[in-house]
Amino acid sequence: MKNFIRIIMLTLLVTATAMSASAQKNKKGKDRRHVSREQLAETQAKYIADELAFDQATTTKFVSTFCNFQKEMWALGPRPKPQGAGTEEESKKSIESSFDHSQKFLDLRRKYYKEYSKFLTQKQIERVYELEMKMMKHLGRGQGDKGDRPKSKASKKRPNRQKRYRRSCPPGPCPVDSAATPNAAN
């Protein structure tokens, strides 16, 4: 019995040590999984270039241009959120601020569209925008306004498996069931 308790204690000690060691940060003091914005933008650009099968020269130009576009977008800052209940003047300022931000973003997209047009075809640019949007949706999945949406139990409920896998048989006895059990008729 003493040996059994010692083995359990040793196992718990090894597990706790392994868990704390894996949770430690690397030498630079950053979490290993943390990626900077610049690294993420470069990775996205390389992914898009790979998907579109650019040659090396075009890939280099694209990565540089895409990263510059991302940096300028970040400089714009986040889109202003509506203020909610306030005076008419505050609401007007909020809406105009949102319009200004949207216009700056549109101007930036036009500027970089002209840059892309120098070395990409229009179909390639269109595909770049599609892939960029797909990545934005993928990356933004878990970052929505978490407090704004009501969470209902129905949305978390697992689907009824019987309904999901229901066979489509004509009215009456199902031929699939009768074929599976040949002795059922006897």
CSV table of C-alpha atoms in Angstrom, one decimal, residues 62-145:
chain,number,residue,atom,x,y,z
A,62,PHE,CA,3.4,41.2,-53.1
A,63,VAL,CA,4.6,40.4,-49.6
A,64,SER,CA,6.1,43.9,-49.3
A,65,THR,CA,3.1,45.7,-50.6
A,66,PHE,CA,0.6,43.6,-48.6
A,67,CYS,CA,2.6,44.2,-45.4
A,68,ASN,CA,2.7,48.0,-46.1
A,69,PHE,CA,-1.1,47.9,-46.6
A,70,GLN,CA,-1.6,46.2,-43.3
A,71,LYS,CA,0.6,48.6,-41.5
A,72,GLU,CA,-1.3,51.6,-42.8
A,73,MET,CA,-4.6,49.9,-41.9
A,74,TRP,CA,-3.4,49.4,-38.4
A,75,ALA,CA,-2.5,53.1,-38.2
A,76,LEU,CA,-6.1,54.0,-38.9
A,77,GLY,CA,-7.1,52.2,-35.7
A,78,PRO,CA,-10.3,50.3,-35.0
A,79,ARG,CA,-13.6,51.4,-36.4
A,80,PRO,CA,-15.4,53.8,-34.0
A,81,LYS,CA,-18.3,52.1,-32.3
A,82,PRO,CA,-21.7,53.7,-31.9
A,83,GLN,CA,-22.1,55.6,-28.7
A,84,GLY,CA,-25.6,54.5,-28.0
A,85,ALA,CA,-28.0,56.6,-26.0
A,86,GLY,CA,-26.8,60.2,-26.1
A,87,THR,CA,-27.7,63.6,-27.4
A,88,GLU,CA,-28.4,64.3,-31.1
A,89,GLU,CA,-25.1,66.1,-31.4
A,90,GLU,CA,-23.1,63.2,-30.0
A,91,SER,CA,-24.9,60.7,-32.3
A,92,LYS,CA,-24.2,63.0,-35.2
A,93,LYS,CA,-20.5,63.1,-34.3
A,94,SER,CA,-20.4,59.4,-33.9
A,95,ILE,CA,-21.9,58.7,-37.3
A,96,GLU,CA,-19.7,61.2,-39.0
A,97,SER,CA,-16.6,59.7,-37.3
A,98,SER,CA,-17.6,56.3,-38.6
A,99,PHE,CA,-18.1,57.8,-42.1
A,100,ASP,CA,-14.6,59.4,-42.0
A,101,HIS,CA,-13.0,56.1,-40.9
A,102,SER,CA,-14.8,54.2,-43.6
A,103,GLN,CA,-13.6,56.8,-46.2
A,104,LYS,CA,-10.0,56.6,-45.1
A,105,PHE,CA,-10.2,52.8,-45.3
A,106,LEU,CA,-11.7,53.0,-48.8
A,107,ASP,CA,-9.0,55.5,-49.9
A,108,LEU,CA,-6.3,53.1,-48.6
A,109,ARG,CA,-7.8,50.2,-50.5
A,110,ARG,CA,-7.9,52.3,-53.7
A,111,LYS,CA,-4.3,53.3,-53.2
A,112,TYR,CA,-3.1,49.7,-52.8
A,113,TYR,CA,-5.3,48.5,-55.6
A,114,LYS,CA,-3.3,50.8,-57.9
A,115,GLU,CA,-0.1,49.4,-56.4
A,116,TYR,CA,-1.3,45.8,-57.0
A,117,SER,CA,-2.3,46.7,-60.5
A,118,LYS,CA,1.3,47.4,-61.3
A,119,PHE,CA,2.4,43.8,-61.0
A,120,LEU,CA,-0.8,41.7,-60.8
A,121,THR,CA,-3.7,41.0,-63.2
A,122,GLN,CA,-7.2,42.0,-62.3
A,123,LYS,CA,-8.2,38.4,-61.7
A,124,GLN,CA,-5.3,37.9,-59.4
A,125,ILE,CA,-6.2,41.1,-57.4
A,126,GLU,CA,-9.8,39.8,-57.2
A,127,ARG,CA,-8.6,36.5,-55.8
A,128,VAL,CA,-6.3,38.3,-53.4
A,129,TYR,CA,-9.3,40.1,-52.0
A,130,GLU,CA,-11.3,36.9,-51.7
A,131,LEU,CA,-8.5,35.1,-49.8
A,132,GLU,CA,-7.9,38.1,-47.6
A,133,MET,CA,-11.6,38.2,-46.7
A,134,LYS,CA,-11.6,34.4,-46.0
A,135,MET,CA,-8.6,34.8,-43.7
A,136,MET,CA,-10.2,37.8,-41.9
A,137,LYS,CA,-13.3,35.8,-41.3
A,138,HIS,CA,-11.3,32.8,-40.1
A,139,LEU,CA,-9.1,34.9,-37.7
A,140,GLY,CA,-12.0,36.9,-36.4
A,141,ARG,CA,-14.2,33.9,-35.5
A,142,GLY,CA,-13.6,34.0,-31.8
A,143,GLN,CA,-13.3,37.8,-31.5
A,144,GLY,CA,-16.8,39.1,-32.0
A,145,ASP,CA,-18.6,41.3,-29.6
